[in-house]
mmCIF file of C-alpha atoms in Angstrom:
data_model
loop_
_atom_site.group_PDB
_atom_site.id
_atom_site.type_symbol
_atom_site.label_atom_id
_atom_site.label_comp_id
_atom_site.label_asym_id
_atom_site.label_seq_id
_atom_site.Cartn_x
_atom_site.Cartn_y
_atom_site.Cartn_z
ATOM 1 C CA UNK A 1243 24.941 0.540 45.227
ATOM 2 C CA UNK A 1244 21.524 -1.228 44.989
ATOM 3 C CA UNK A 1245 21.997 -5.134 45.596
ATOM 4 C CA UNK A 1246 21.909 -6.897 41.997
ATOM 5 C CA UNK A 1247 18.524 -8.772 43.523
ATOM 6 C CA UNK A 1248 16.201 -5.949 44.627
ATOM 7 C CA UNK A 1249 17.237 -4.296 41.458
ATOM 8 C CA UNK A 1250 15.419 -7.028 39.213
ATOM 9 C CA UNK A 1251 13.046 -7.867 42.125
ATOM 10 C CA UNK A 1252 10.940 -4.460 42.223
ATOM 11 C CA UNK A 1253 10.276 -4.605 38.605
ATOM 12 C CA UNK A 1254 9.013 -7.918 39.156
ATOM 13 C CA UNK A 1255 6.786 -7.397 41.736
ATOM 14 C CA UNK A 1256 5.166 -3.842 40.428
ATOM 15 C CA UNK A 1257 4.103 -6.686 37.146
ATOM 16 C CA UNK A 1258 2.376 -9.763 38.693
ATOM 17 C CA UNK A 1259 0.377 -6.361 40.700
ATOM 18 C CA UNK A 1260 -0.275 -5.338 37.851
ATOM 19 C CA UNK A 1261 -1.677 -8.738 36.346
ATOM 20 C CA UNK A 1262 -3.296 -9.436 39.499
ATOM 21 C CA UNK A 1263 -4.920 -6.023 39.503
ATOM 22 C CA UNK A 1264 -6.233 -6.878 35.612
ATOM 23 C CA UNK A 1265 -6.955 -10.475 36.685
ATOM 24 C CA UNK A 1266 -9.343 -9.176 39.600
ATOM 25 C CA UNK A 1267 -10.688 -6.513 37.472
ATOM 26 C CA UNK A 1268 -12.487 -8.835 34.493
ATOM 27 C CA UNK A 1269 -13.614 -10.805 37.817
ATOM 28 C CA UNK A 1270 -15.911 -8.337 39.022
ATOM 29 C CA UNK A 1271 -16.924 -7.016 35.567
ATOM 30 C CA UNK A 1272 -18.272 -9.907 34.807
ATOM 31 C CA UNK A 1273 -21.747 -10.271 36.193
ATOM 32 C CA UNK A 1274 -22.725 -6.933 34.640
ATOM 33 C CA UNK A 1275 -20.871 -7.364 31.162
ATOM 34 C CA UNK A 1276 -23.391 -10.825 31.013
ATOM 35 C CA UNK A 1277 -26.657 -8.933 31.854
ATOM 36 C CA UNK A 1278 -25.692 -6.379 29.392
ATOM 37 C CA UNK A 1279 -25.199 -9.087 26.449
ATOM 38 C CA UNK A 1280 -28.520 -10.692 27.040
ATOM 39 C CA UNK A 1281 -29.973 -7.235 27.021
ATOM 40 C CA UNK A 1282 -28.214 -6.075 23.892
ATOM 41 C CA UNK A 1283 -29.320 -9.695 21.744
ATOM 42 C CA UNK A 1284 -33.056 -9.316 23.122
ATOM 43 C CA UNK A 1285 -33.085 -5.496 22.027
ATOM 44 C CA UNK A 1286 -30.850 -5.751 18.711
ATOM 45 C CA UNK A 1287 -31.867 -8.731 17.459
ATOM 46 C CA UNK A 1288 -28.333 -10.370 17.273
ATOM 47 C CA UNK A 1289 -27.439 -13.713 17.613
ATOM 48 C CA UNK A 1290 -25.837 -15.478 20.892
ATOM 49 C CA UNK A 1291 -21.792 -15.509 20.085
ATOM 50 C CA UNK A 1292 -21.141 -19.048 18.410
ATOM 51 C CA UNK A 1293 -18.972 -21.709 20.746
ATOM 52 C CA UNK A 1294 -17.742 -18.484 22.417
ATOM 53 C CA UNK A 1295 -17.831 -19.087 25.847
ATOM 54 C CA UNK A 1296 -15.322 -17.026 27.187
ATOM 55 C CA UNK A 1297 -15.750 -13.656 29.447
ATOM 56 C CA UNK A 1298 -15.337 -9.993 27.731
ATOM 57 C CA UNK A 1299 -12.466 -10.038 30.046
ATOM 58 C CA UNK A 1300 -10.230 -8.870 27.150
ATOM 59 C CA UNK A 1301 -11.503 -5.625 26.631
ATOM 60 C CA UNK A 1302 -12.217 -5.043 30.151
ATOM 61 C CA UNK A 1303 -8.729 -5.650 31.328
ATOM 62 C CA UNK A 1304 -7.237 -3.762 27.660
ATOM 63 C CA UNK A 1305 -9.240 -0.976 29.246
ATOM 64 C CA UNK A 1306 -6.268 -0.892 32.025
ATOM 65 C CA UNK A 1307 -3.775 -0.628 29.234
ATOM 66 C CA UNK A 1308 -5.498 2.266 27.425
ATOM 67 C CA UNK A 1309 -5.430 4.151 30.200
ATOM 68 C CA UNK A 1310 -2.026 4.167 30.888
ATOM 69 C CA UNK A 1311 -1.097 4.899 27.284
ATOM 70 C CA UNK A 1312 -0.999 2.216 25.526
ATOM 71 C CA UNK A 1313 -4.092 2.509 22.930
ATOM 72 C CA UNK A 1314 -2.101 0.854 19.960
ATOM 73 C CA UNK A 1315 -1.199 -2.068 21.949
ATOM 74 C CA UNK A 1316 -4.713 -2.529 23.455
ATOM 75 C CA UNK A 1317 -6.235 -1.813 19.605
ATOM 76 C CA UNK A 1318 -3.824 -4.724 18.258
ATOM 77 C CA UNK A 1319 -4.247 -7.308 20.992
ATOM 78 C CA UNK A 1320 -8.192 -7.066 20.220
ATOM 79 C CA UNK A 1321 -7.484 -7.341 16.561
ATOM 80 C CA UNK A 1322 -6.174 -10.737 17.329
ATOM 81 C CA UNK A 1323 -9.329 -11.141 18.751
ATOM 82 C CA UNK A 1324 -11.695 -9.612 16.062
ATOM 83 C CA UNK A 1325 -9.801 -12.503 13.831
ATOM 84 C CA UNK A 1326 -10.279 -15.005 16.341
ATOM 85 C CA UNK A 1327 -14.407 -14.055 15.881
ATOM 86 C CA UNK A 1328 -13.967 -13.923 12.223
ATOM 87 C CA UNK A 1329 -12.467 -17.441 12.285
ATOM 88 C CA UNK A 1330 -15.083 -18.458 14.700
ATOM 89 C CA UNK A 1331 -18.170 -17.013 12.735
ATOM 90 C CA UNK A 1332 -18.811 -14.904 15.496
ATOM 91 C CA UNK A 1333 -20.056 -11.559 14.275
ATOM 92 C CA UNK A 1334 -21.583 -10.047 16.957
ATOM 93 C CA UNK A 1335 -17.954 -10.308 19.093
ATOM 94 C CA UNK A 1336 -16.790 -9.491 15.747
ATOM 95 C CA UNK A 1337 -18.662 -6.082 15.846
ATOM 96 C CA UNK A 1338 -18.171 -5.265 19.452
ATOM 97 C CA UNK A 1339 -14.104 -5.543 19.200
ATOM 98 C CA UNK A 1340 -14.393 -3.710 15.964
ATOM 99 C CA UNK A 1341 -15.979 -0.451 17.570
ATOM 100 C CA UNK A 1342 -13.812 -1.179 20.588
ATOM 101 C CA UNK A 1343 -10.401 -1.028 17.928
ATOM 102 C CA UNK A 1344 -11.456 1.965 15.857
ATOM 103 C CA UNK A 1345 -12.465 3.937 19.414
ATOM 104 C CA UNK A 1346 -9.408 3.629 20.852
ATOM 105 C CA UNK A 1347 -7.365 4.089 17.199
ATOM 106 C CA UNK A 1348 -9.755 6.428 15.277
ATOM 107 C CA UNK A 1349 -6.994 8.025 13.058
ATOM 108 C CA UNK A 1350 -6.225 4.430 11.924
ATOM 109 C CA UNK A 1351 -7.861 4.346 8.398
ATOM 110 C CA UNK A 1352 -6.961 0.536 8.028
ATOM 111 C CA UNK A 1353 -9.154 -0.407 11.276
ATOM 112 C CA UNK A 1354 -12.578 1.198 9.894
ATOM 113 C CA UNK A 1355 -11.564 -0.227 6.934
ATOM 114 C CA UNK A 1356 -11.360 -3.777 7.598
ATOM 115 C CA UNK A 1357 -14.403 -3.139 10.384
ATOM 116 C CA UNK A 1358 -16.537 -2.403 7.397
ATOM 117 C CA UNK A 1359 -15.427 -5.381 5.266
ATOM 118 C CA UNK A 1360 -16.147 -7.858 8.106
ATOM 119 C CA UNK A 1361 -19.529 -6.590 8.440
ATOM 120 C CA UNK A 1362 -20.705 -5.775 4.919
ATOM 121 C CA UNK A 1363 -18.827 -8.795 3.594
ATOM 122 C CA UNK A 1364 -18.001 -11.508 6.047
ATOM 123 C CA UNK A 1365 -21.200 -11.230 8.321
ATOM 124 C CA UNK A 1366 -23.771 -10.627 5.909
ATOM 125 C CA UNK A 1367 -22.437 -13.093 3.395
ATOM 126 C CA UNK A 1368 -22.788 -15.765 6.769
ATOM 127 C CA UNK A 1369 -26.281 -14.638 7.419
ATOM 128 C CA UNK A 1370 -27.442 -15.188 4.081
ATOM 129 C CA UNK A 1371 -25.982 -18.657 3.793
ATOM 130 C CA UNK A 1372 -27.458 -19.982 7.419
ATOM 131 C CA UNK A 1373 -29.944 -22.535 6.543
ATOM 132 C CA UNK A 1374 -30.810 -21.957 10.455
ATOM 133 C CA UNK A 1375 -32.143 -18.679 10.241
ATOM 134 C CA UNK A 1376 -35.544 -17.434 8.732
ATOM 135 C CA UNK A 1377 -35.884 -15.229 5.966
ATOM 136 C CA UNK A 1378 -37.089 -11.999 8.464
ATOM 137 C CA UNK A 1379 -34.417 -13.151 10.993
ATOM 138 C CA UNK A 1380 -31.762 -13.057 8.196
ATOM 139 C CA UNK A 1381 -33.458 -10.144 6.494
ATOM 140 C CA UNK A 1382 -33.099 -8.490 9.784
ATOM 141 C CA UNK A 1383 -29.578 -9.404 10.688
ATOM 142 C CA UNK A 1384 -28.255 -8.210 6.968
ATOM 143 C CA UNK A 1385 -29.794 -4.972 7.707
ATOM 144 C CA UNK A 1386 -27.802 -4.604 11.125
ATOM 145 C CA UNK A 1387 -24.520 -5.514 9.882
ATOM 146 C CA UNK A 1388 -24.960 -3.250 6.774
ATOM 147 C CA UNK A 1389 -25.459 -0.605 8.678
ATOM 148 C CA UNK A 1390 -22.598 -1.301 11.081
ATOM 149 C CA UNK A 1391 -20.411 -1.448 7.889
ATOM 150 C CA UNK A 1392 -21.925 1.988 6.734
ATOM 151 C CA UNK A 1393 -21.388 3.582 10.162
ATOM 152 C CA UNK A 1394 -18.061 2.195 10.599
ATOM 153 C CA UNK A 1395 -16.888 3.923 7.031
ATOM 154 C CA UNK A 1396 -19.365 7.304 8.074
ATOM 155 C CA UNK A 1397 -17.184 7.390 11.306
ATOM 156 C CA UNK A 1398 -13.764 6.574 9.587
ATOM 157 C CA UNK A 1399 -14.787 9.778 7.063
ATOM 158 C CA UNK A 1400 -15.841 12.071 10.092
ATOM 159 C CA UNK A 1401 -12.471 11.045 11.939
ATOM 160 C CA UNK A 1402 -9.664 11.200 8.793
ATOM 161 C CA UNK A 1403 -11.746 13.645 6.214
ATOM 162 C CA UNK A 1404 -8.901 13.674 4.083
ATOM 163 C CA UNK A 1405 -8.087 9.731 3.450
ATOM 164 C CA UNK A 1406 -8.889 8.792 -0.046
ATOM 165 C CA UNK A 1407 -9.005 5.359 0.876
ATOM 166 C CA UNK A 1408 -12.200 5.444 3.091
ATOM 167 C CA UNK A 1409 -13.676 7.407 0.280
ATOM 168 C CA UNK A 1410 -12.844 4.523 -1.873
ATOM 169 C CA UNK A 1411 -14.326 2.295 0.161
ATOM 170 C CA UNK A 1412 -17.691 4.113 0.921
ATOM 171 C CA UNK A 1413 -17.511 4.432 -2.852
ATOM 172 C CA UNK A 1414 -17.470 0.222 -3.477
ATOM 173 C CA UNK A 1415 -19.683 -0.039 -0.306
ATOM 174 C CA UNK A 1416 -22.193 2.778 -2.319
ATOM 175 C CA UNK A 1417 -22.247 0.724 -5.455
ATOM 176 C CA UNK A 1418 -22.082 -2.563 -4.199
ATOM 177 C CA UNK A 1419 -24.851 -4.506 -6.729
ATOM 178 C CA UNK A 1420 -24.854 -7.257 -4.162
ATOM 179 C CA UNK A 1421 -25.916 -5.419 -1.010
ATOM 180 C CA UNK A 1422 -27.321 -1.815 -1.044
ATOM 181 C CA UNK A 1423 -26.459 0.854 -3.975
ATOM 182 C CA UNK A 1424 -26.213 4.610 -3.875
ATOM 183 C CA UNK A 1425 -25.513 5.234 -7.219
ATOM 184 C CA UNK A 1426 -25.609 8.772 -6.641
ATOM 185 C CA UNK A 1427 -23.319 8.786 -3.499
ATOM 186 C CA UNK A 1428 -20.664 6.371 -4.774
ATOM 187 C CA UNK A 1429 -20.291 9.356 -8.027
ATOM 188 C CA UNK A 1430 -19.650 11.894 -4.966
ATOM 189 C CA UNK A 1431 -17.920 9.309 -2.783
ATOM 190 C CA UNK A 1432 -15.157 8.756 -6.049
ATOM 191 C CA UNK A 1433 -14.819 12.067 -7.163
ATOM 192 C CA UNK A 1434 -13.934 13.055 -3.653
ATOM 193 C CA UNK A 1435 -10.940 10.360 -3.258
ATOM 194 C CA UNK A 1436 -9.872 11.635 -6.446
ATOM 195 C CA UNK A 1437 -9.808 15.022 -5.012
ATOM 196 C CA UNK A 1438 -7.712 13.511 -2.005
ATOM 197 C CA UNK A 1439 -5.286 12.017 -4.421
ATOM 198 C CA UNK A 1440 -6.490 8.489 -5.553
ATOM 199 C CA UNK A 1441 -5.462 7.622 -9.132
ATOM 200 C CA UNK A 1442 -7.362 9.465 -11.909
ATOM 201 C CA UNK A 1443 -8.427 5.686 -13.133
ATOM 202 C CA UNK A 1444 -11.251 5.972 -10.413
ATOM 203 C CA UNK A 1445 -12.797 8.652 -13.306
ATOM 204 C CA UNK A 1446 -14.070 5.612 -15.161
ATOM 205 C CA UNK A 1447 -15.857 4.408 -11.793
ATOM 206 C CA UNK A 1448 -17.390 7.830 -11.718
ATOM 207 C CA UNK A 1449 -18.381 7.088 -15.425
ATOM 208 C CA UNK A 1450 -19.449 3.929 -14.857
ATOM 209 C CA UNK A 1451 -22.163 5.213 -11.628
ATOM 210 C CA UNK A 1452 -23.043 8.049 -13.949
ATOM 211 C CA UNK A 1453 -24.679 5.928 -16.606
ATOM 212 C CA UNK A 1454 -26.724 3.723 -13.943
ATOM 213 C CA UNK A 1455 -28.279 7.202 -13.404
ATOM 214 C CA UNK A 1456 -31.566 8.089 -14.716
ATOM 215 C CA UNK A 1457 -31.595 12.103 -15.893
ATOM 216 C CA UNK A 1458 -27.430 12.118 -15.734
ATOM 217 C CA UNK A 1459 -27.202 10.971 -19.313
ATOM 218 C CA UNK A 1460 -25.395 13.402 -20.973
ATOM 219 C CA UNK A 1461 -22.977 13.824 -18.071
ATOM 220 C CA UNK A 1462 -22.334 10.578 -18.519
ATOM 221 C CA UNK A 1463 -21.223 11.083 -22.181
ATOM 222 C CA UNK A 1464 -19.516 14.085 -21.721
ATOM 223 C CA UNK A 1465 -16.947 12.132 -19.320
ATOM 224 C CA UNK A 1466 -17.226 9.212 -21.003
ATOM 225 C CA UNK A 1467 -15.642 11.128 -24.352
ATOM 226 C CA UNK A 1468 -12.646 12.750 -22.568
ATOM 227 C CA UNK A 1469 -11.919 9.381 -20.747
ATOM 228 C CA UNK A 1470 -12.198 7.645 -24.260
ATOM 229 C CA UNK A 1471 -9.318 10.287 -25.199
ATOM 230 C CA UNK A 1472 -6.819 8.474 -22.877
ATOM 231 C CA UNK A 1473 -5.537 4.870 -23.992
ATOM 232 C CA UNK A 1474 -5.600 3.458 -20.484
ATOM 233 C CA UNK A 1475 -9.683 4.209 -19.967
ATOM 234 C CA UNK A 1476 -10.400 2.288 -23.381
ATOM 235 C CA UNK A 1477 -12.006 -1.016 -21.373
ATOM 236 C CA UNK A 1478 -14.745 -2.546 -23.212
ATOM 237 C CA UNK A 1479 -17.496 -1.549 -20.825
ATOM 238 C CA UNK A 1480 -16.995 1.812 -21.862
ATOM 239 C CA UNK A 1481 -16.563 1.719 -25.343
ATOM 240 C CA UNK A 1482 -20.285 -0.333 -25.299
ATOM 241 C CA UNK A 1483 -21.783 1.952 -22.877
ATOM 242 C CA UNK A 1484 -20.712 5.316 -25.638
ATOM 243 C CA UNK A 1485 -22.772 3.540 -27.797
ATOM 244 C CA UNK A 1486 -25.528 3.085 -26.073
ATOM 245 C CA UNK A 1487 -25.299 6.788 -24.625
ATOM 246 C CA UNK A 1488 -25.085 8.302 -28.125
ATOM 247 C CA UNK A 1489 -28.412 6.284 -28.704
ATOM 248 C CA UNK A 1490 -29.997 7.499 -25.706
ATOM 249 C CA UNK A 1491 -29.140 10.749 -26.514
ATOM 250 C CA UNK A 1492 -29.634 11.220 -30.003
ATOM 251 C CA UNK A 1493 -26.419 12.457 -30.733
ATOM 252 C CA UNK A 1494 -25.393 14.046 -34.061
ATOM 253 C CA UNK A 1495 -24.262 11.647 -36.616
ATOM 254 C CA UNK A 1496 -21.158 13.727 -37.327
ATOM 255 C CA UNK A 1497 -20.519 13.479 -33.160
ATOM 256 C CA UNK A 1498 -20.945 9.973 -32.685
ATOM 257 C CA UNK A 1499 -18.538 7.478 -32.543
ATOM 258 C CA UNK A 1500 -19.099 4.445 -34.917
ATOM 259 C CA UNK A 1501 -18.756 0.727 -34.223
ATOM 260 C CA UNK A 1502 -15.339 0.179 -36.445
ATOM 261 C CA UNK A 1503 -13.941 3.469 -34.388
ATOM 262 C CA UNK A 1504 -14.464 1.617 -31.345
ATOM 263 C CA UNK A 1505 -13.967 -1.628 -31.307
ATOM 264 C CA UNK A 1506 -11.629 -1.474 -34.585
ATOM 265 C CA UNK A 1507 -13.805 -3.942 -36.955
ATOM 266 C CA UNK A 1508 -17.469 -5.168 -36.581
ATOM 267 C CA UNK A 1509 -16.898 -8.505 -35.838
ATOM 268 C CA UNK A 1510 -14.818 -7.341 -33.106
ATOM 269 C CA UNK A 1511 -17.747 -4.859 -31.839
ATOM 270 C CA UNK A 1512 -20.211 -7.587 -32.311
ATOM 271 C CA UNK A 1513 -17.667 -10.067 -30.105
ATOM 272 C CA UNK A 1514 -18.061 -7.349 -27.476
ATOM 273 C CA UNK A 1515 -21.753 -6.055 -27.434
ATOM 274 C CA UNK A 1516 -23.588 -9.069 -27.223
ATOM 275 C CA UNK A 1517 -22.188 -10.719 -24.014
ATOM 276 C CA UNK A 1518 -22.821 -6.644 -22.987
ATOM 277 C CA UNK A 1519 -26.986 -7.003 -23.758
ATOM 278 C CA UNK A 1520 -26.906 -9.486 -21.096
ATOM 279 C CA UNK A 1521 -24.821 -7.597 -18.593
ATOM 280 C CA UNK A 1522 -25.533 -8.330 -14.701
ATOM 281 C CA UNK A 1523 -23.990 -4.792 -13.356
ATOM 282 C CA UNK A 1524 -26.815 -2.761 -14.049
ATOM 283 C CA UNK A 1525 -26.087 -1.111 -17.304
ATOM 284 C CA UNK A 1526 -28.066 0.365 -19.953
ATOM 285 C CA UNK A 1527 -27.985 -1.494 -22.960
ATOM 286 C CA UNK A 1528 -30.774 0.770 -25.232
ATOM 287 C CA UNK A 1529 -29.604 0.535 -28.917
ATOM 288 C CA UNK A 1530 -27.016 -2.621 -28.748
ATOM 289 C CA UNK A 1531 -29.712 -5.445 -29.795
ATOM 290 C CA UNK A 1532 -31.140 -3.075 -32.798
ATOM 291 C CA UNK A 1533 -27.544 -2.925 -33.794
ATOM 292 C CA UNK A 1534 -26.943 -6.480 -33.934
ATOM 293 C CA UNK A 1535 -29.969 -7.147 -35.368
ATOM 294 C CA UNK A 1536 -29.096 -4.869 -38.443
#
């Protein structure tokens, strides 16, 4: 029988080679992995990492790990990371552990998920509060990280096709009024993750796209009167926006809805259409102030 000692002393020995061998590794990577930083900020336009003065050891030495296996473990120790940059403001080490997770995970739908918040959220939101930073330079930096958020989601899609949770998300990233709308492409990007099984509420979103459409009018009314048919779609954004479809339209008299039918009384549709006229999310509002006028 083995002796007790060289039974717990191999094991021992085979893992301080194996931290040596990861220790030396990020050693000699790390000449090259600082000339190719500089290069990437002077060609991308990105700023220097924030109080970040530590080597890309991390991923170099993770590298080791996914090798051998061990992708999930290697994904989630650079997660702690990516929160570490998020913490830190950092959102160019931010980005680069964020394509570094969802390479070695890509069927993980939460990863390009969160990637895409960070950078369409987090990082733009930081850029456009930096008093330090010129309007091009932050102009230019929003446009980056908005497109890293879009590729992220486009990659997610092309990896898990059938997740209706990154077509949700392209769908709120599509009609974001904040940062860059599709209009047209969040209706698709909906529709689709209902398709995949997201809950038929997302209809009204489709609704909702539909009548910030020039031309899709009366596709927007159709929907908008079989939604109306359901209790749970009755919000007040679409009860005002059937009126002001029907007006658009020129619907029948006998096919329109009235105010009282609605709302219930006309003090109760007044309450809700004139906060409506002054609506910030890009709705039409053609008809409501001739109402309230009369």
């Amino acid at each position: 029988m083995m002796p007790i000692t060289a039974r717990f002393l191999r094991p021992t020995l085979r893992y301080a080679g194996a931290v040596l061998l990861l220790a030396v590794a990020g050693w000699c990577f790390q000449p090259l992995r600082n000339t190719l930083q500089q290069q990437e900020q002077k060609a991308r336009l990105i700023l220097a990492p924030l109080d970040y003065t530590q080597t890309d050891g991390l991923a170099q030495q993770l590298a080791i790990f996914s090798l051998g296996g061990l992708r999930t473990f290697a994904a989630e120790m650079l997660c702690i990371d990516a929160t570490n940059a998020w913490m830190q403001q950092d959102w160019p080490r931010a980005q680069r552990r964020w394509t570094q997770i969802t390479t070695l995970c890509p069927q993980r739908v939460n990863y390009w998920i969160r990637a895409s918040v960070d950078m369409a959220k987090n990082a733009v939101a930081w850029v456009s509060n930096n008093e330090n930073l010129g309007e091009y330079e932050q102009a230019q930096l929003n446009k980056g990280y908005l497109d890293a958020a879009e590729h992220f989601l486009q990659e997610g899609i092309a990896n898990n096709p059938e997740s209706s949770l990154l077509w949700l998300q392209m769908g709120s990233f599509d009609e974001d009024l904040a940062r860059r709308t599709n209009f047209t492409r969040a209706v698709e990007d909906y529709r689709r993750a209902i398709e995949l099984g997201a809950s038929p509420m997302y209809h009204r979103w489709v609704f909702y796209n539909l009548c910030r459409i020039r031309g899709r009018e009366q596709e927007a009314w159709e929907l908008g009167c079989r939604l109306y048919k359901e209790e749970r779609h009755r919000s007040p954004s679409l009860r005002c926006l059937l009126l002001v479809l029907q007006h658009k339209l020129n619907i029948p008299a006998e096919q329109c809805f009235t105010p009282e039918q609605l709302f219930g009384t006309k003090e109760r549709a007044a309450k809700q259409l004139r906060p409506f006229l002054r609506n910030d999310l890009r709705f039409p509002t053609a008809g409501i102030r001739e109402w309230l006028e009369q």
